[in-house]
């Protein structure tokens, strides 16, 4: 199982997340109506094998976006790995400028390094913006999970990307 996936990528704006950034992640998640992770959730995620936690920094070294996901074992074939994206968000004022794409590409680059063949995520069915972003990035809607979310109660679209 891969570990130590917290190194930064080639793009200097993409940096690893450490515990000093958790408040930033919580702020951005709150502003963008993401499912609320507690500080403890993020701390726990640091300990998970295969965890990928990246943040995007502005020129002023302020965190303006992040992605959290994980590479997980899949099936019995050792070279087949799956990844899951749990959260990806860009500060509201910075959306639509290609920055989400930058973070997503960095996440996928890490997946490719570790021979991931499929990436999975769930998204609220009303979140048209994110669904559009994922479809632009070749995700397919494979299933609907009713009553998946609370506050408000809502279905999730399960989406899958095949990495070739
Ligand atoms: C989803 C999110 C991360 C996208 O980040 P972003 O910085 O706004 O997106 P980008 O500007 O990098 O767009 C990247 C690509 O996605 C496309 N895209 C973005 N929004 C889109 C939409 N509503 N419909 C269709 N395509 C869309 C862009 O057109 C662009 O493709 P292109 O390069 O071919 O033009 C951002 O909107 C966000 O933080 N949303 C709130 C949090 C959230 O809902 N996260 C998902 C939880 S599951």
PDB file of N, CA, C and O and ligand atoms in Angstrom, residues 32 34 88-90 95-101 122-123 127-130 132-134 136, ligand 1:
ATOM      1  N   UNK A  32     -17.838  26.925   0.966  1.00  0.00           N
ATOM      2  CA  UNK A  32     -18.270  26.318  -0.296  1.00  0.00           C
ATOM      3  C   UNK A  32     -19.314  25.212  -0.069  1.00  0.00           C
ATOM      4  O   UNK A  32     -19.604  24.439  -0.991  1.00  0.00           O
ATOM      5  N   UNK A  34     -19.255  22.435   1.514  1.00  0.00           N
ATOM      6  CA  UNK A  34     -18.830  21.039   1.441  1.00  0.00           C
ATOM      7  C   UNK A  34     -19.274  20.299   2.696  1.00  0.00           C
ATOM      8  O   UNK A  34     -19.486  20.914   3.737  1.00  0.00           O
ATOM      9  N   UNK A  88     -12.936  18.430  -2.729  1.00  0.00           N
ATOM     10  CA  UNK A  88     -12.087  19.348  -3.504  1.00  0.00           C
ATOM     11  C   UNK A  88     -12.806  20.678  -3.521  1.00  0.00           C
ATOM     12  O   UNK A  88     -14.026  20.723  -3.725  1.00  0.00           O
ATOM     13  N   UNK A  89     -12.093  21.750  -3.241  1.00  0.00           N
ATOM     14  CA  UNK A  89     -12.750  23.064  -3.219  1.00  0.00           C
ATOM     15  C   UNK A  89     -11.747  24.178  -3.474  1.00  0.00           C
ATOM     16  O   UNK A  89     -10.580  24.079  -3.114  1.00  0.00           O
ATOM     17  N   UNK A  90     -12.268  25.204  -4.096  1.00  0.00           N
ATOM     18  CA  UNK A  90     -11.522  26.443  -4.342  1.00  0.00           C
ATOM     19  C   UNK A  90     -12.324  27.576  -3.701  1.00  0.00           C
ATOM     20  O   UNK A  90     -13.561  27.593  -3.788  1.00  0.00           O
ATOM     21  N   UNK A  95     -12.938  30.798  -7.911  1.00  0.00           N
ATOM     22  CA  UNK A  95     -13.449  29.729  -8.786  1.00  0.00           C
ATOM     23  C   UNK A  95     -13.540  30.204 -10.235  1.00  0.00           C
ATOM     24  O   UNK A  95     -13.622  31.393 -10.502  1.00  0.00           O
ATOM     25  N   UNK A  96     -13.513  29.234 -11.138  1.00  0.00           N
ATOM     26  CA  UNK A  96     -13.687  29.554 -12.563  1.00  0.00           C
ATOM     27  C   UNK A  96     -12.447  30.118 -13.225  1.00  0.00           C
ATOM     28  O   UNK A  96     -12.507  30.693 -14.304  1.00  0.00           O
ATOM     29  N   UNK A  97     -11.286  29.967 -12.568  1.00  0.00           N
ATOM     30  CA  UNK A  97     -10.037  30.509 -13.122  1.00  0.00           C
ATOM     31  C   UNK A  97      -9.040  29.399 -13.451  1.00  0.00           C
ATOM     32  O   UNK A  97      -7.850  29.644 -13.598  1.00  0.00           O
ATOM     33  N   UNK A  98      -9.507  28.164 -13.460  1.00  0.00           N
ATOM     34  CA  UNK A  98      -8.605  27.060 -13.789  1.00  0.00           C
ATOM     35  C   UNK A  98      -7.865  26.482 -12.596  1.00  0.00           C
ATOM     36  O   UNK A  98      -7.019  25.597 -12.747  1.00  0.00           O
ATOM     37  N   UNK A  99      -8.163  26.991 -11.396  1.00  0.00           N
ATOM     38  CA  UNK A  99      -7.405  26.545 -10.221  1.00  0.00           C
ATOM     39  C   UNK A  99      -7.865  25.170  -9.716  1.00  0.00           C
ATOM     40  O   UNK A  99      -7.054  24.355  -9.272  1.00  0.00           O
ATOM     41  N   UNK A 100      -9.171  24.917  -9.816  1.00  0.00           N
ATOM     42  CA  UNK A 100      -9.668  23.580  -9.454  1.00  0.00           C
ATOM     43  C   UNK A 100      -9.021  22.534 -10.357  1.00  0.00           C
ATOM     44  O   UNK A 100      -8.641  21.441  -9.902  1.00  0.00           O
ATOM     45  N   UNK A 101      -8.867  22.907 -11.614  1.00  0.00           N
ATOM     46  CA  UNK A 101      -8.236  21.982 -12.569  1.00  0.00           C
ATOM     47  C   UNK A 101      -6.795  21.678 -12.174  1.00  0.00           C
ATOM     48  O   UNK A 101      -6.346  20.531 -12.242  1.00  0.00           O
ATOM     49  N   UNK A 122     -18.332  10.814  -4.659  1.00  0.00           N
ATOM     50  CA  UNK A 122     -19.762  11.094  -4.528  1.00  0.00           C
ATOM     51  C   UNK A 122     -19.967  12.595  -4.514  1.00  0.00           C
ATOM     52  O   UNK A 122     -19.133  13.319  -3.957  1.00  0.00           O
ATOM     53  N   UNK A 123     -21.058  13.028  -5.107  1.00  0.00           N
ATOM     54  CA  UNK A 123     -21.347  14.460  -5.158  1.00  0.00           C
ATOM     55  C   UNK A 123     -22.860  14.647  -5.017  1.00  0.00           C
ATOM     56  O   UNK A 123     -23.640  13.838  -5.531  1.00  0.00           O
ATOM     57  N   UNK A 127     -25.492  19.648  -6.963  1.00  0.00           N
ATOM     58  CA  UNK A 127     -24.250  20.410  -7.122  1.00  0.00           C
ATOM     59  C   UNK A 127     -23.823  20.418  -8.591  1.00  0.00           C
ATOM     60  O   UNK A 127     -22.864  19.771  -9.012  1.00  0.00           O
ATOM     61  N   UNK A 128     -24.562  21.230  -9.362  1.00  0.00           N
ATOM     62  CA  UNK A 128     -24.362  21.214 -10.820  1.00  0.00           C
ATOM     63  C   UNK A 128     -22.958  21.652 -11.222  1.00  0.00           C
ATOM     64  O   UNK A 128     -22.387  21.148 -12.180  1.00  0.00           O
ATOM     65  N   UNK A 129     -22.424  22.606 -10.465  1.00  0.00           N
ATOM     66  CA  UNK A 129     -21.095  23.121 -10.798  1.00  0.00           C
ATOM     67  C   UNK A 129     -20.049  22.009 -10.710  1.00  0.00           C
ATOM     68  O   UNK A 129     -19.249  21.803 -11.622  1.00  0.00           O
ATOM     69  N   UNK A 130     -20.074  21.304  -9.570  1.00  0.00           N
ATOM     70  CA  UNK A 130     -19.080  20.237  -9.384  1.00  0.00           C
ATOM     71  C   UNK A 130     -19.315  19.108 -10.387  1.00  0.00           C
ATOM     72  O   UNK A 130     -18.365  18.568 -10.962  1.00  0.00           O
ATOM     73  N   UNK A 132     -20.564  19.376 -13.341  1.00  0.00           N
ATOM     74  CA  UNK A 132     -20.044  19.862 -14.619  1.00  0.00           C
ATOM     75  C   UNK A 132     -18.529  19.748 -14.671  1.00  0.00           C
ATOM     76  O   UNK A 132     -17.958  19.312 -15.678  1.00  0.00           O
ATOM     77  N   UNK A 133     -17.891  20.140 -13.577  1.00  0.00           N
ATOM     78  CA  UNK A 133     -16.417  20.045 -13.489  1.00  0.00           C
ATOM     79  C   UNK A 133     -15.969  18.595 -13.657  1.00  0.00           C
ATOM     80  O   UNK A 133     -15.047  18.306 -14.420  1.00  0.00           O
ATOM     81  N   UNK A 134     -16.655  17.673 -12.967  1.00  0.00           N
ATOM     82  CA  UNK A 134     -16.254  16.264 -13.051  1.00  0.00           C
ATOM     83  C   UNK A 134     -16.504  15.695 -14.451  1.00  0.00           C
ATOM     84  O   UNK A 134     -15.689  14.935 -14.973  1.00  0.00           O
ATOM     85  N   UNK A 136     -16.503  17.395 -17.213  1.00  0.00           N
ATOM     86  CA  UNK A 136     -15.440  17.959 -18.051  1.00  0.00           C
ATOM     87  C   UNK A 136     -14.175  17.120 -17.930  1.00  0.00           C
ATOM     88  O   UNK A 136     -13.402  16.989 -18.876  1.00  0.00           O
TER      89      UNK A 136
HETATM   90  C1  LIG B   1     -15.797  22.221  -8.349  1.00  0.00           C
HETATM   91  C2  LIG B   1     -14.670  23.233  -8.190  1.00  0.00           C
HETATM   92  C3  LIG B   1     -13.547  22.638  -7.346  1.00  0.00           C
HETATM   93  C4  LIG B   1     -14.104  23.557  -9.581  1.00  0.00           C
HETATM   94  O1  LIG B   1     -13.014  24.453  -9.435  1.00  0.00           O
HETATM   95  P1  LIG B   1     -12.873  25.739 -10.392  1.00  0.00           P
HETATM   96  O2  LIG B   1     -11.586  26.388 -10.060  1.00  0.00           O
HETATM   97  O3  LIG B   1     -14.099  26.572 -10.277  1.00  0.00           O
HETATM   98  O4  LIG B   1     -12.849  25.035 -11.832  1.00  0.00           O
HETATM   99  P2  LIG B   1     -11.890  25.420 -13.048  1.00  0.00           P
HETATM  100  O5  LIG B   1     -11.976  26.885 -13.310  1.00  0.00           O
HETATM  101  O6  LIG B   1     -10.520  24.884 -12.782  1.00  0.00           O
HETATM  102  O7  LIG B   1     -12.545  24.613 -14.235  1.00  0.00           O
HETATM  103  C5  LIG B   1     -11.901  23.470 -14.777  1.00  0.00           C
HETATM  104  C6  LIG B   1     -12.704  22.914 -15.904  1.00  0.00           C
HETATM  105  O8  LIG B   1     -13.981  22.499 -15.440  1.00  0.00           O
HETATM  106  C7  LIG B   1     -14.982  23.148 -16.198  1.00  0.00           C
HETATM  107  N1  LIG B   1     -16.101  23.535 -15.353  1.00  0.00           N
HETATM  108  C8  LIG B   1     -16.038  24.256 -14.230  1.00  0.00           C
HETATM  109  N2  LIG B   1     -17.300  24.460 -13.768  1.00  0.00           N
HETATM  110  C9  LIG B   1     -18.128  23.852 -14.672  1.00  0.00           C
HETATM  111  C10 LIG B   1     -19.544  23.723 -14.794  1.00  0.00           C
HETATM  112  N3  LIG B   1     -20.386  24.297 -13.923  1.00  0.00           N
HETATM  113  N4  LIG B   1     -20.042  23.017 -15.826  1.00  0.00           N
HETATM  114  C11 LIG B   1     -19.237  22.467 -16.739  1.00  0.00           C
HETATM  115  N5  LIG B   1     -17.891  22.567 -16.696  1.00  0.00           N
HETATM  116  C12 LIG B   1     -17.360  23.252 -15.661  1.00  0.00           C
HETATM  117  C13 LIG B   1     -14.326  24.408 -16.722  1.00  0.00           C
HETATM  118  O9  LIG B   1     -15.006  24.852 -17.889  1.00  0.00           O
HETATM  119  C14 LIG B   1     -12.948  23.963 -17.006  1.00  0.00           C
HETATM  120  O10 LIG B   1     -12.881  23.253 -18.221  1.00  0.00           O
HETATM  121  P3  LIG B   1     -12.149  23.880 -19.480  1.00  0.00           P
HETATM  122  O11 LIG B   1     -10.714  24.047 -19.049  1.00  0.00           O
HETATM  123  O12 LIG B   1     -12.350  22.855 -20.529  1.00  0.00           O
HETATM  124  O13 LIG B   1     -12.818  25.194 -19.719  1.00  0.00           O
HETATM  125  C15 LIG B   1     -15.172  24.556  -7.557  1.00  0.00           C
HETATM  126  O14 LIG B   1     -16.242  25.036  -8.316  1.00  0.00           O
HETATM  127  C16 LIG B   1     -15.587  24.472  -6.115  1.00  0.00           C
HETATM  128  O15 LIG B   1     -14.780  24.647  -5.207  1.00  0.00           O
HETATM  129  N6  LIG B   1     -16.893  24.213  -5.845  1.00  0.00           N
HETATM  130  C17 LIG B   1     -17.413  24.195  -4.472  1.00  0.00           C
HETATM  131  C18 LIG B   1     -16.965  22.972  -3.708  1.00  0.00           C
HETATM  132  C19 LIG B   1     -17.554  21.710  -4.304  1.00  0.00           C
HETATM  133  O16 LIG B   1     -18.737  21.638  -4.568  1.00  0.00           O
HETATM  134  N7  LIG B   1     -16.682  20.710  -4.471  1.00  0.00           N
HETATM  135  C20 LIG B   1     -17.070  19.407  -4.966  1.00  0.00           C
HETATM  136  C21 LIG B   1     -17.585  18.559  -3.863  1.00  0.00           C
HETATM  137  S1  LIG B   1     -17.965  16.905  -4.387  1.00  0.00           S
END
